[in-house]
Coordinates of C-alpha atoms (C1' of nucleotides) in Angstrom, one line a residue:
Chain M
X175 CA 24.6 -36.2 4.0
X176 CA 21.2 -35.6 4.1
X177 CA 21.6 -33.4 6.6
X178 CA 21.7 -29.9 4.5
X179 CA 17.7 -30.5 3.7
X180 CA 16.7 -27.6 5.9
X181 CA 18.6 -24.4 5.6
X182 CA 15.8 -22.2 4.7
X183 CA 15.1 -21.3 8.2
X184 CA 18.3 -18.9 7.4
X185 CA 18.5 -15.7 9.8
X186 CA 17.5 -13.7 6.3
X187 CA 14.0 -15.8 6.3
X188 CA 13.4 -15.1 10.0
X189 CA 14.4 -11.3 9.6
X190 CA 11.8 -11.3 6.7
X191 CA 8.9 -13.3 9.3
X192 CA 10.1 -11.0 11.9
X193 CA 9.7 -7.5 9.7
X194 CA 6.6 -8.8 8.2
X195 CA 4.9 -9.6 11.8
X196 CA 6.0 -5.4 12.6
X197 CA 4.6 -5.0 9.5
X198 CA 1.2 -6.4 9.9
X199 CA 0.9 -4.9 13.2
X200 CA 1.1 -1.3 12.1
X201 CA -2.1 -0.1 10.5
X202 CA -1.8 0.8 7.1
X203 CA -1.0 4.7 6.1
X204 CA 1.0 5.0 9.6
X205 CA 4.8 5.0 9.5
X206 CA 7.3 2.3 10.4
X207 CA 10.1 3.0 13.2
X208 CA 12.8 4.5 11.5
X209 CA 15.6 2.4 10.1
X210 CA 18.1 2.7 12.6
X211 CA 15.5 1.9 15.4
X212 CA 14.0 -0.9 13.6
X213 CA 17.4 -2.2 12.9
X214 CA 18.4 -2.2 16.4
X215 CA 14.8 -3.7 17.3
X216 CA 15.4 -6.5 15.0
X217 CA 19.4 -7.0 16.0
X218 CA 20.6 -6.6 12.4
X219 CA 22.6 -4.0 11.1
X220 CA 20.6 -1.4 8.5
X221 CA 22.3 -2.3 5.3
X222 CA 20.5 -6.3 6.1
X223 CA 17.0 -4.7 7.1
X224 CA 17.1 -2.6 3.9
X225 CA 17.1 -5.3 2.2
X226 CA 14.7 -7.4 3.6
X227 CA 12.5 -4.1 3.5
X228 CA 13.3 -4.0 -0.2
X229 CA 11.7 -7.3 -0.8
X230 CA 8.1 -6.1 0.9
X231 CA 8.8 -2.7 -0.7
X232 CA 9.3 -5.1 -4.3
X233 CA 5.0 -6.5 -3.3
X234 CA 4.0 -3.0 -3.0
X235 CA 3.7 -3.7 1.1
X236 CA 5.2 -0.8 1.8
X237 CA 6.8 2.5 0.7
X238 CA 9.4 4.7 1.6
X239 CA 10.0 8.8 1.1
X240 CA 13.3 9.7 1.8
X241 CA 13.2 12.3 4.5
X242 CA 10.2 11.4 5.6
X243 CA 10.3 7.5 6.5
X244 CA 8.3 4.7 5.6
X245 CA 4.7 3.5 5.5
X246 CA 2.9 0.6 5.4
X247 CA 0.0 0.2 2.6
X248 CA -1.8 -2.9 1.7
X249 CA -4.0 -3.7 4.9
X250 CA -4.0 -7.1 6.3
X251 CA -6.2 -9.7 6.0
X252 CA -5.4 -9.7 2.5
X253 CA -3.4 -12.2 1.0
X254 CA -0.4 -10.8 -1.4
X255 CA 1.2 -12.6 -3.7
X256 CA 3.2 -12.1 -6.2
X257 CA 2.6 -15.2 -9.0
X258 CA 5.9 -15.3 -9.9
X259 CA 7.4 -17.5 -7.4
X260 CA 5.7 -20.4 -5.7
X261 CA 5.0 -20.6 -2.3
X262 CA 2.6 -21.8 -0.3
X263 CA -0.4 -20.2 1.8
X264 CA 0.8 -21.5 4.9
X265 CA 4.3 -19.4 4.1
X266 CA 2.9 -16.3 2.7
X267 CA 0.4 -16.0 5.4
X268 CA 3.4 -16.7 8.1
X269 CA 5.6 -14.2 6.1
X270 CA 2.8 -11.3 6.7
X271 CA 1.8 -12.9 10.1
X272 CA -1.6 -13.5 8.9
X273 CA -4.3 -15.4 11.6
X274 CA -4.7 -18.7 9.0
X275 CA -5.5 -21.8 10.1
X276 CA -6.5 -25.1 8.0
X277 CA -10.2 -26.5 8.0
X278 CA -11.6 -29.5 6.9
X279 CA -9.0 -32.3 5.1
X280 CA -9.4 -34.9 3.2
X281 CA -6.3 -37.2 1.8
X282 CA -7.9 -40.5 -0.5
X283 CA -6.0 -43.1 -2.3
X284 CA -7.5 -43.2 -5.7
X285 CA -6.4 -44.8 -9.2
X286 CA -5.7 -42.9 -12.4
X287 CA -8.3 -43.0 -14.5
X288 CA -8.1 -42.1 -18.3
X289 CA -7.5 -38.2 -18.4
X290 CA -5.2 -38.2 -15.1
X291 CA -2.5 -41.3 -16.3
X292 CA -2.4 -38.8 -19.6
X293 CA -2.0 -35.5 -17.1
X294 CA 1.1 -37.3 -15.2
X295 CA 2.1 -39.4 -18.1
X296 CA 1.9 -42.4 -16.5
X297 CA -0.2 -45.6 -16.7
X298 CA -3.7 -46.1 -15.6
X299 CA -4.6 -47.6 -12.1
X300 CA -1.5 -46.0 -11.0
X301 CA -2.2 -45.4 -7.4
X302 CA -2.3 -41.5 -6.9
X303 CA -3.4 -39.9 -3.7
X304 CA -5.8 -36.8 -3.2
X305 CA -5.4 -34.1 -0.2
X306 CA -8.6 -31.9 -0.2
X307 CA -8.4 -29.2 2.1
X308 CA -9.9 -26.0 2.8
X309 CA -8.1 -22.8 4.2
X310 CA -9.6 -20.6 6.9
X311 CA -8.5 -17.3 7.7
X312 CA -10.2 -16.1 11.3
X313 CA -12.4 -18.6 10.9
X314 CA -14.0 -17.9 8.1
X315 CA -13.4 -20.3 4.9
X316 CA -11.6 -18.8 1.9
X317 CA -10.1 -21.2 0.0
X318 CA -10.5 -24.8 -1.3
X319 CA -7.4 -26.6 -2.3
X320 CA -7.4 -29.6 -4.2
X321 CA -3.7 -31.7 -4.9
X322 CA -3.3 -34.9 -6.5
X323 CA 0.6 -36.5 -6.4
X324 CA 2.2 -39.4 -7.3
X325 CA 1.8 -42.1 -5.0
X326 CA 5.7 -42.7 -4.5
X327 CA 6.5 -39.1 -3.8
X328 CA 3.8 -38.8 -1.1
X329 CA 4.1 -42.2 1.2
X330 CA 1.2 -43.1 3.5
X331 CA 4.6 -43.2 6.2
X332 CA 4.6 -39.5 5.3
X333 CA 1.0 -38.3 5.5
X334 CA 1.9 -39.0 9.6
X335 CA 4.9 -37.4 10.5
X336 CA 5.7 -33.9 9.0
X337 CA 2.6 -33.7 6.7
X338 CA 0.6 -30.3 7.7
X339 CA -1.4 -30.8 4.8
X340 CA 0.6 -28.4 1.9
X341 CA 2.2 -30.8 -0.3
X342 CA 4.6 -27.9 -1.7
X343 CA 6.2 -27.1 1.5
X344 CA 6.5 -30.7 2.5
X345 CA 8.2 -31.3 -0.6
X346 CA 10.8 -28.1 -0.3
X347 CA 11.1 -29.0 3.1
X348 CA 12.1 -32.7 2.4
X349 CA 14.3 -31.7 -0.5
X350 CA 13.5 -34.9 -2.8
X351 CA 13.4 -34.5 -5.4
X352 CA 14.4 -31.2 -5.8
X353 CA 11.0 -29.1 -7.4
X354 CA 11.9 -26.9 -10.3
X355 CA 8.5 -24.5 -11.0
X356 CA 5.2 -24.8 -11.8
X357 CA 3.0 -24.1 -14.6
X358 CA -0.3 -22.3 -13.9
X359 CA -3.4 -21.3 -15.3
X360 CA -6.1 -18.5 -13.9
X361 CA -9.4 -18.4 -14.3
X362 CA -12.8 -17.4 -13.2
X363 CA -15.4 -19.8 -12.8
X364 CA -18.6 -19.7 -10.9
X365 CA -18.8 -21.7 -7.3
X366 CA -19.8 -25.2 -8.3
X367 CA -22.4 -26.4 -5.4
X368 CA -19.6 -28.4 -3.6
X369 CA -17.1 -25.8 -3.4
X370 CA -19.8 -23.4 -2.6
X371 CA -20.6 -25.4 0.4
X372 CA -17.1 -25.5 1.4
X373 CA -16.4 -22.2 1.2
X374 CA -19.7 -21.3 2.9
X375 CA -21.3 -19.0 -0.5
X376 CA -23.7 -19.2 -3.1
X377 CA -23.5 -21.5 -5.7
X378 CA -22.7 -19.4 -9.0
X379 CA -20.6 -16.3 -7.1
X380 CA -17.4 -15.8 -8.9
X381 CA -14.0 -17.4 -7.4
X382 CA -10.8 -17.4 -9.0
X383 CA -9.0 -20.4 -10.2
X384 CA -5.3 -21.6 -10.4
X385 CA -4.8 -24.7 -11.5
X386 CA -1.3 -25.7 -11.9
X387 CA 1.6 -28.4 -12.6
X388 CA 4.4 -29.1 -10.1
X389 CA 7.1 -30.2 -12.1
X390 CA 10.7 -32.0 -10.9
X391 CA 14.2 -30.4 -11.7
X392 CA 14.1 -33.9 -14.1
X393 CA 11.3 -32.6 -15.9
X394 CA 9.1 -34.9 -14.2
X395 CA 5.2 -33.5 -13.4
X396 CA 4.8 -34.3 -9.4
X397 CA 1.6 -33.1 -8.6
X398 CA -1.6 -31.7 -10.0
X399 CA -3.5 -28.5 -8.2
X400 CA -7.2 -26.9 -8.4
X401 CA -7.1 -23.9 -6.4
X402 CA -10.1 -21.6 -5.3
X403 CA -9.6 -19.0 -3.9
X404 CA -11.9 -16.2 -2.7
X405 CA -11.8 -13.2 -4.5
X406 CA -11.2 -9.9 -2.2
X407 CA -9.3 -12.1 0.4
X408 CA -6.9 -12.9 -1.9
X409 CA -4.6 -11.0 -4.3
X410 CA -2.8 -12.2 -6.9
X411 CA 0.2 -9.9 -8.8
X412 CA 2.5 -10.2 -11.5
X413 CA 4.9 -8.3 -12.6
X414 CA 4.9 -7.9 -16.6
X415 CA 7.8 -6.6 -18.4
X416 CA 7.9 -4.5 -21.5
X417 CA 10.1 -6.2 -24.4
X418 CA 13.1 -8.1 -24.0
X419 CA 14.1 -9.9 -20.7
Chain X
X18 CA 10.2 23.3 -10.4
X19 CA 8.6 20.5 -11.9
X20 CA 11.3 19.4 -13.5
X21 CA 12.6 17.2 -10.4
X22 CA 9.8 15.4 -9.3
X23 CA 11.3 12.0 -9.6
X24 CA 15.2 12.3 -9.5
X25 CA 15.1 9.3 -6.4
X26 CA 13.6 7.3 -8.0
X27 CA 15.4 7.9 -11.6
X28 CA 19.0 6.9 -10.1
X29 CA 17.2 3.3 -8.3
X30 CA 15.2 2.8 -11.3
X31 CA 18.3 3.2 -13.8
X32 CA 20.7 1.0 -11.4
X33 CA 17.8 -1.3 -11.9
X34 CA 17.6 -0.7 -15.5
X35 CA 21.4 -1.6 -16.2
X36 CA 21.3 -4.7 -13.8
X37 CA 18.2 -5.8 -15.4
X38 CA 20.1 -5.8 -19.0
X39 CA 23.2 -7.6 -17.7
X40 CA 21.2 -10.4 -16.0
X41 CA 19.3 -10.5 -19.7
X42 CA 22.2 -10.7 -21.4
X43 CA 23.4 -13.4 -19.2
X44 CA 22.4 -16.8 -20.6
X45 CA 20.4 -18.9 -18.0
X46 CA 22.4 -21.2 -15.6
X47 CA 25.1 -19.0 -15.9
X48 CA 27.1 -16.6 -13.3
X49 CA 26.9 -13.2 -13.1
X50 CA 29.9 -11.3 -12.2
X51 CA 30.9 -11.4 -9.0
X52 CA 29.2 -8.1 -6.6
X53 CA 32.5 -6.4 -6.6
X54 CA 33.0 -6.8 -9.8
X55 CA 29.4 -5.5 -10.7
X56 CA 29.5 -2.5 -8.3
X57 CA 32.1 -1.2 -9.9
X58 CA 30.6 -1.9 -13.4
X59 CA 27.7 -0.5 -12.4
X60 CA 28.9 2.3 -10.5
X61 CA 27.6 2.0 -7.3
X62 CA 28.3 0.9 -4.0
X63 CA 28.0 -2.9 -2.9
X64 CA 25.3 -2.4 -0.6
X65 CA 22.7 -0.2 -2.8
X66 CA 23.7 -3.0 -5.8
X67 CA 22.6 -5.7 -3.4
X68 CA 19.4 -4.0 -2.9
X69 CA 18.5 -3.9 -6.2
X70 CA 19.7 -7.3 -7.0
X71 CA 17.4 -8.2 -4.0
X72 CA 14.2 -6.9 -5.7
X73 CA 15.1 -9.3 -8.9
X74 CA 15.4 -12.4 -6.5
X75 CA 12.3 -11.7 -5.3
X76 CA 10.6 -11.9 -8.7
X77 CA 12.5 -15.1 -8.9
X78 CA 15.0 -14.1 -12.2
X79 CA 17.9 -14.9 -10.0
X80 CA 19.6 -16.9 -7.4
X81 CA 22.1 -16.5 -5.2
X82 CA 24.5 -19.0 -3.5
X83 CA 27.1 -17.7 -0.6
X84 CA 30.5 -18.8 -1.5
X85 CA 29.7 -19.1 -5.1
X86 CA 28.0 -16.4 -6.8
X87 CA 25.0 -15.3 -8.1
X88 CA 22.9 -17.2 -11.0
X89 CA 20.5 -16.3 -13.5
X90 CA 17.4 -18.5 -13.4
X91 CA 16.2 -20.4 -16.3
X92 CA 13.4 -17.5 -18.2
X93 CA 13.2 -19.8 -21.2
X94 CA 10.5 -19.0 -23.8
X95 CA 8.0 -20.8 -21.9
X96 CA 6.5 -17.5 -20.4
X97 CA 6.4 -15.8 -24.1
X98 CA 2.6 -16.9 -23.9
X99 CA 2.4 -16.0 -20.5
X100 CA 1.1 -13.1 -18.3
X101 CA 4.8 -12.4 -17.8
X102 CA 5.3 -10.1 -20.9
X103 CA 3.2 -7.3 -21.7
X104 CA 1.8 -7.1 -24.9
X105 CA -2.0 -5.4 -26.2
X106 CA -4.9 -8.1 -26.8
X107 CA -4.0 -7.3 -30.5
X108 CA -0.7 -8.4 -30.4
X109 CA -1.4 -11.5 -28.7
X110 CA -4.2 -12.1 -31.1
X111 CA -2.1 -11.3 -34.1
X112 CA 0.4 -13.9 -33.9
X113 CA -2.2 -16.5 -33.0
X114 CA -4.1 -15.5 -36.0
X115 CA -6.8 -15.0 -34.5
X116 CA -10.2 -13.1 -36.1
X117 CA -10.0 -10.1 -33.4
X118 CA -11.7 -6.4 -34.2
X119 CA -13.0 -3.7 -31.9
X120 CA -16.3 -3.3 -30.9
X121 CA -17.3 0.3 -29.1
X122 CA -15.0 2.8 -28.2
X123 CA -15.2 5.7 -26.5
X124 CA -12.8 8.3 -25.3
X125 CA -13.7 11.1 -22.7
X126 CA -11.7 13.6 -21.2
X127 CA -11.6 13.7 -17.1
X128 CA -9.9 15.0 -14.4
X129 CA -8.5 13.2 -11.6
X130 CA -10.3 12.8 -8.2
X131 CA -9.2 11.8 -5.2
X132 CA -8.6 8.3 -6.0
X133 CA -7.5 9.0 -9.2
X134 CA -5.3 11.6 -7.9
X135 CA -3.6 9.3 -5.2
X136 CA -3.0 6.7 -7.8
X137 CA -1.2 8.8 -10.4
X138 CA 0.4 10.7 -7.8
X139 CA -0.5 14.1 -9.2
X140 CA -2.5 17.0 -8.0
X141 CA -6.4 16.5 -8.3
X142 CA -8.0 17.7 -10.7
X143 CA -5.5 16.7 -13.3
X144 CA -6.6 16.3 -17.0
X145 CA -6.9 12.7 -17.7
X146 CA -8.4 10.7 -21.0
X147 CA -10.5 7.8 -19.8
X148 CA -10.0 4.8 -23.3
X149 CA -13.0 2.5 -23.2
X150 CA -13.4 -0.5 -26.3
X151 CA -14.8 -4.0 -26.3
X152 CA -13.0 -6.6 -28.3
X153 CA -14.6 -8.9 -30.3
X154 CA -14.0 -11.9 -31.8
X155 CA -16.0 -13.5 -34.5
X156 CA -18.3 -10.6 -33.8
X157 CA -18.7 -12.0 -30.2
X158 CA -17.1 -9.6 -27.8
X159 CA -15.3 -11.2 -25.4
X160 CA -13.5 -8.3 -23.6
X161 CA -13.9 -4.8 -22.3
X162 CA -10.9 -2.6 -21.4
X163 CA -10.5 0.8 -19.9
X164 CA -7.7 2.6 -19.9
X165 CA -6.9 5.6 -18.0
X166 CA -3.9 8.1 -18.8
X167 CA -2.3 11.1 -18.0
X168 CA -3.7 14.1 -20.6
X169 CA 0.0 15.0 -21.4
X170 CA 1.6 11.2 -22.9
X171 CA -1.7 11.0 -25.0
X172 CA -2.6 14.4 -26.6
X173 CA -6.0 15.1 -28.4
X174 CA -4.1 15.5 -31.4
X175 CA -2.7 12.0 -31.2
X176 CA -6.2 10.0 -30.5
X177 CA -6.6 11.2 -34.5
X178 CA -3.4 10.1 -36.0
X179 CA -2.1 6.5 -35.2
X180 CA -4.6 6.0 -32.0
X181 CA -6.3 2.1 -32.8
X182 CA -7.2 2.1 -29.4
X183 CA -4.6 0.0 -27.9
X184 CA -3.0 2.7 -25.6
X185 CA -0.3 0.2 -25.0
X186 CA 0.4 -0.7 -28.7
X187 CA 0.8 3.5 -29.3
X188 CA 3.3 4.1 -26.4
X189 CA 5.3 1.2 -27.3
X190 CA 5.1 2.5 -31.3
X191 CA 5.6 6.0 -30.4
X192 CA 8.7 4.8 -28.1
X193 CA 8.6 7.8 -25.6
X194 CA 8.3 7.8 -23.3
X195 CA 10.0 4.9 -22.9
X196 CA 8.3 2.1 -21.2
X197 CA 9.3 0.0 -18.2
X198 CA 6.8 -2.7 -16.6
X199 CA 3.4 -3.0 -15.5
X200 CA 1.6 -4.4 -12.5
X201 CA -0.9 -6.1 -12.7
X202 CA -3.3 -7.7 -10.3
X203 CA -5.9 -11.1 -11.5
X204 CA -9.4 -10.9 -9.7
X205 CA -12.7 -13.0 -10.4
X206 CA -15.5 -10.5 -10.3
X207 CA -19.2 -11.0 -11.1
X208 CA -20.4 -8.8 -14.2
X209 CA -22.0 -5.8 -13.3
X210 CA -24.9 -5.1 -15.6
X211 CA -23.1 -2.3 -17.5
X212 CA -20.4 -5.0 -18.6
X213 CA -22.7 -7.5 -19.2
X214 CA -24.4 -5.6 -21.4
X215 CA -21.3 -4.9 -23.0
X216 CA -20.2 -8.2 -23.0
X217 CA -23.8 -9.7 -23.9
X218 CA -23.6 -11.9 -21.3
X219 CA -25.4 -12.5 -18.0
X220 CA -24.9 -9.9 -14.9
X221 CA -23.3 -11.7 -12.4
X222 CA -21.7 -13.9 -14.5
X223 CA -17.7 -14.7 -13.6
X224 CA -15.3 -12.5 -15.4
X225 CA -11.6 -12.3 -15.1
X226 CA -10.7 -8.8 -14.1
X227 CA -6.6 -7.7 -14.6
X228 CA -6.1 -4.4 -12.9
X229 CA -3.0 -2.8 -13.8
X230 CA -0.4 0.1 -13.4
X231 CA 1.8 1.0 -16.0
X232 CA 5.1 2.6 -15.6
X233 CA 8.5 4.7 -17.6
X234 CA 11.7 3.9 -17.2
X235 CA 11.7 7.0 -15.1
X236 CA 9.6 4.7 -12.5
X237 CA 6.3 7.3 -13.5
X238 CA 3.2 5.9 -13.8
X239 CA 1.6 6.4 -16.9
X240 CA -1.6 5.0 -17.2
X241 CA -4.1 2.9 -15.0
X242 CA -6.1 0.1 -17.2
X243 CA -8.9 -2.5 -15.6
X244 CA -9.9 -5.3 -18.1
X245 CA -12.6 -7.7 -18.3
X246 CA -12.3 -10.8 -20.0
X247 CA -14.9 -13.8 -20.5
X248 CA -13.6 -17.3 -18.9
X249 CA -12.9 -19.7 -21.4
X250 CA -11.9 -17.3 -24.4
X251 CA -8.4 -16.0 -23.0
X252 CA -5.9 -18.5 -21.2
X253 CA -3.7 -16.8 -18.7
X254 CA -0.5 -18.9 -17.8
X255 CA 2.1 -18.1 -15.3
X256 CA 5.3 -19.7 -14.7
X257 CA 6.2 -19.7 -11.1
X258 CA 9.7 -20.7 -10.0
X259 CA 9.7 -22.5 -6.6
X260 CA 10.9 -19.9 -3.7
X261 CA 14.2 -20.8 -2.5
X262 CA 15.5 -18.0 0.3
Chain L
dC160 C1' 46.6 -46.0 -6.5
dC161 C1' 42.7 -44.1 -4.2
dA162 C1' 40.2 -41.9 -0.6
dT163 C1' 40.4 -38.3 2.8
dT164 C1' 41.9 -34.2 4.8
dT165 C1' 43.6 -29.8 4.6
dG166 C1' 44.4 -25.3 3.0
dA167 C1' 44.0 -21.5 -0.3
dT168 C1' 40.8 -18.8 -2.7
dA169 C1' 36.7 -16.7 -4.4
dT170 C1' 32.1 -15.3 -3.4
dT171 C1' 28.1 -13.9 -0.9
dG172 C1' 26.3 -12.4 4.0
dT173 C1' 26.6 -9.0 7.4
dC174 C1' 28.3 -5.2 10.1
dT175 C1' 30.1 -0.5 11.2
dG176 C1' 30.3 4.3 10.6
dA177 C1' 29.9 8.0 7.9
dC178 C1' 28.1 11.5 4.7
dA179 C1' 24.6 13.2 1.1
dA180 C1' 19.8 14.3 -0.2
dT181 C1' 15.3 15.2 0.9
dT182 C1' 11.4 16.5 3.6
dG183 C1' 8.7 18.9 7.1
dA184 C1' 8.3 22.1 10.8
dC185 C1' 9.2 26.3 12.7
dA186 C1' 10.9 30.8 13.3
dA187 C1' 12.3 35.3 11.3
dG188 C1' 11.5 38.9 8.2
dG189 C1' 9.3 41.4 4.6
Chain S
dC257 C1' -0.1 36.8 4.7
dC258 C1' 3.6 35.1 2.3
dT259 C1' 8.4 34.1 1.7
dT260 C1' 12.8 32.6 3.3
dG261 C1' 16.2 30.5 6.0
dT262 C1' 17.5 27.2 9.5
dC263 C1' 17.3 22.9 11.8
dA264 C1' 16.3 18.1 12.9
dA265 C1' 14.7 13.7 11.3
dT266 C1' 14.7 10.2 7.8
dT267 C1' 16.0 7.6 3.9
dG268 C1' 19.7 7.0 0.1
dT269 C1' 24.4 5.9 -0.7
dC270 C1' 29.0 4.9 0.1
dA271 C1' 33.6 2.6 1.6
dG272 C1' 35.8 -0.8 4.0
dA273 C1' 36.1 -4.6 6.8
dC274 C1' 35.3 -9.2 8.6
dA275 C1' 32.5 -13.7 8.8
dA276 C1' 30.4 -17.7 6.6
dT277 C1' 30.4 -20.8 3.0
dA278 C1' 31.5 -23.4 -1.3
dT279 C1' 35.0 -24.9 -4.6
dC280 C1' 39.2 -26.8 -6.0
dA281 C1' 43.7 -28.4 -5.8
dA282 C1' 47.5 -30.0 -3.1
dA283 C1' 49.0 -32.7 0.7
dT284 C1' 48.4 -36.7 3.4
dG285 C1' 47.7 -41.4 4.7
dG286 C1' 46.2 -46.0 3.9

DNA sequence: CCATTTGATATTGTCTGACAATTGACAAGG
DNA sequence: CCTTGTCAATTGTCAGACAATATCAAATGG
């Protein structure tokens, strides 16, 4: 039934929140408790917290020297994310128990014009809707999201009940359709005057861009995304691989 | 003696290695053999093999399912244009046929300071040779690269024989040592007037920055390169996979 | 005959306890 | 002052066991 939607909240996923929050709140160069202390903080045996440690160790978070323990290395307030799989800010930001909260939103019901009904493959005047919305960290603006979807995949009946305003998590979270990955592009562009206002900068300052395609497990392209993001706050990583893999 | 600086991290980095070739060898959508099964394969314990195998889910290559095994996510040849694979600007530029020579180069020999010297992990003061070239193309540079390496991988003597410029393009000719995977981080920075004059373009004037750390097989970092490239000439594209812990 | 339940089996998830390898600190001795 | 040896702390690895979960086939009941 559709009951199995929400196993993510798995013990593994909460032992990851709950390392990361340790995590964040040791300052970076200074050493973590040592395994079998933290272990027994956390109520998991060491083989588990090794790997969950693994995974930050994987994002450069942190780094261990056998014999001598393990330290923490990227500060906070600093975003880190490896490109490779999709999440959203809202989950990375929990994940390294970052103070973010969401500023100004804007959802409108609008019509594909020309260039849209040929983005989505679908016909004009289909009704799309638009969720602007800006992210804050402490406060302070750093990001400017913009996400267009398909008007059956994103009710009005939704926008009420579990919408937070990140259309990716409220789609893993509901499950339907299942999302298979996303296409993106980066680049830098100079801070249009809007944008600028949002994000509280000059017009012209440099900001990087993602703008991306959220496509189905069907095949079927869900949602468009412009992304701005601040630079400094925010760090973006991939992995690249020599050769064959 | 110097000879086992890095023995930790050979054995992780092999067992890493190895799985990395069997889940490459594995065609997408399919199983992998069972953790048993690949322990013993592998020759290592269950627990460290799940550790490593942990560090490849977090990049998203693979997926695992209790009670039925572990699968190998779709890498189709999408990313082949992507940030995913590491390839020289002259590579890239070769198969799209593109009109591509290099501007300015210059190569000067440093030695490390502190930053330098925490980043390499090596003693300061360590010979290093500092690679500096624009890339034009159409006779309008469009990039500026600087690479940093360790004094011993790239000798004097070989900056004369089959030295382009592309540091990357040599090690991967020359084949030793052998290379592994690079880091690499995306920023949006505003040209300083040294690039921009470079670059012929405006200071302050959005460029996309790729900062990256390149590494052996033997999990040694070999050389440290920061790029500039104009907006609008280079694409970047990443495929990200939807996070699914 | 078909739908449902049940059980066997295979696989990943986690735990426990142990030992090896490495490092840093300190004392002893030259 | 420098070297050497010892010791404790920490991470790295291992082997084995059991729990949780999904799959599939057989048994069951209508």
């Amino acid at each position: 039934m559709i009951e199995s939607i929400d196993r993510r909240e798995t013990s593994f996923h909460k032992l990851q929140t709950e390392l990361g929050k340790v995590i964040a709140n040791t300052p970076p160069g200074e050493r973590l408790p040592s395994e079998p202390r933290l272990s027994k903080q956390l109520g998991v045996s060491r083989a588990t917290l090794r790997e969950a440690m693994r995974a930050f160790e994987g994002q450069g978070i942190i780094r261990r020297k056998q014999g001598v323990g393990t330290f923490v290395i990227s500060h906070t307030h600093v975003i880190e994310s490896g490109l490779e799989v999709l999440e959203s800010i809202e989950t990375i930001s929990k994940r390294l128990d970052l103070p973010v909260s969401m500023g100004e939103k804007t959802i409108t019901f609008i019509s594909a014009d020309d260039e849209l009904a040929l983005m989505f493959d679908m016909p004009v005047r289909t009704p799309l809707v638009k969720v602007e919305r800006v992210i804050n960290v402490e406060d302070r603006p750093v990001a400017f999201l913009i996400d267009i979807v398909v008007n059956d995949i994103l009710l009005p009946v939704d926008l009420q009940k579990g919408f937070t305003g990140s259309v990716l998590d409220f789609l893993i979270r509901r499950g339907n359709p299942t999302l298979s990955h996303s296409v993106a592009e980066i680049q830098a562009v100079a801070a249009s005057s809007d944008i600028a206002r949002y994000l509280e900068i000059q017009r012209g300052d440099p900001l990087i861009q993602l703008s991306a395609k959220l496509y189905s497990d069907e095949g079927r392209m869900i949602d468009a995304s412009s992304s701005y993001f601040l630079p400094g706050v925010f760090r973006f990583q991939v992995v690249r691989r020599v050769g064959s893999l």
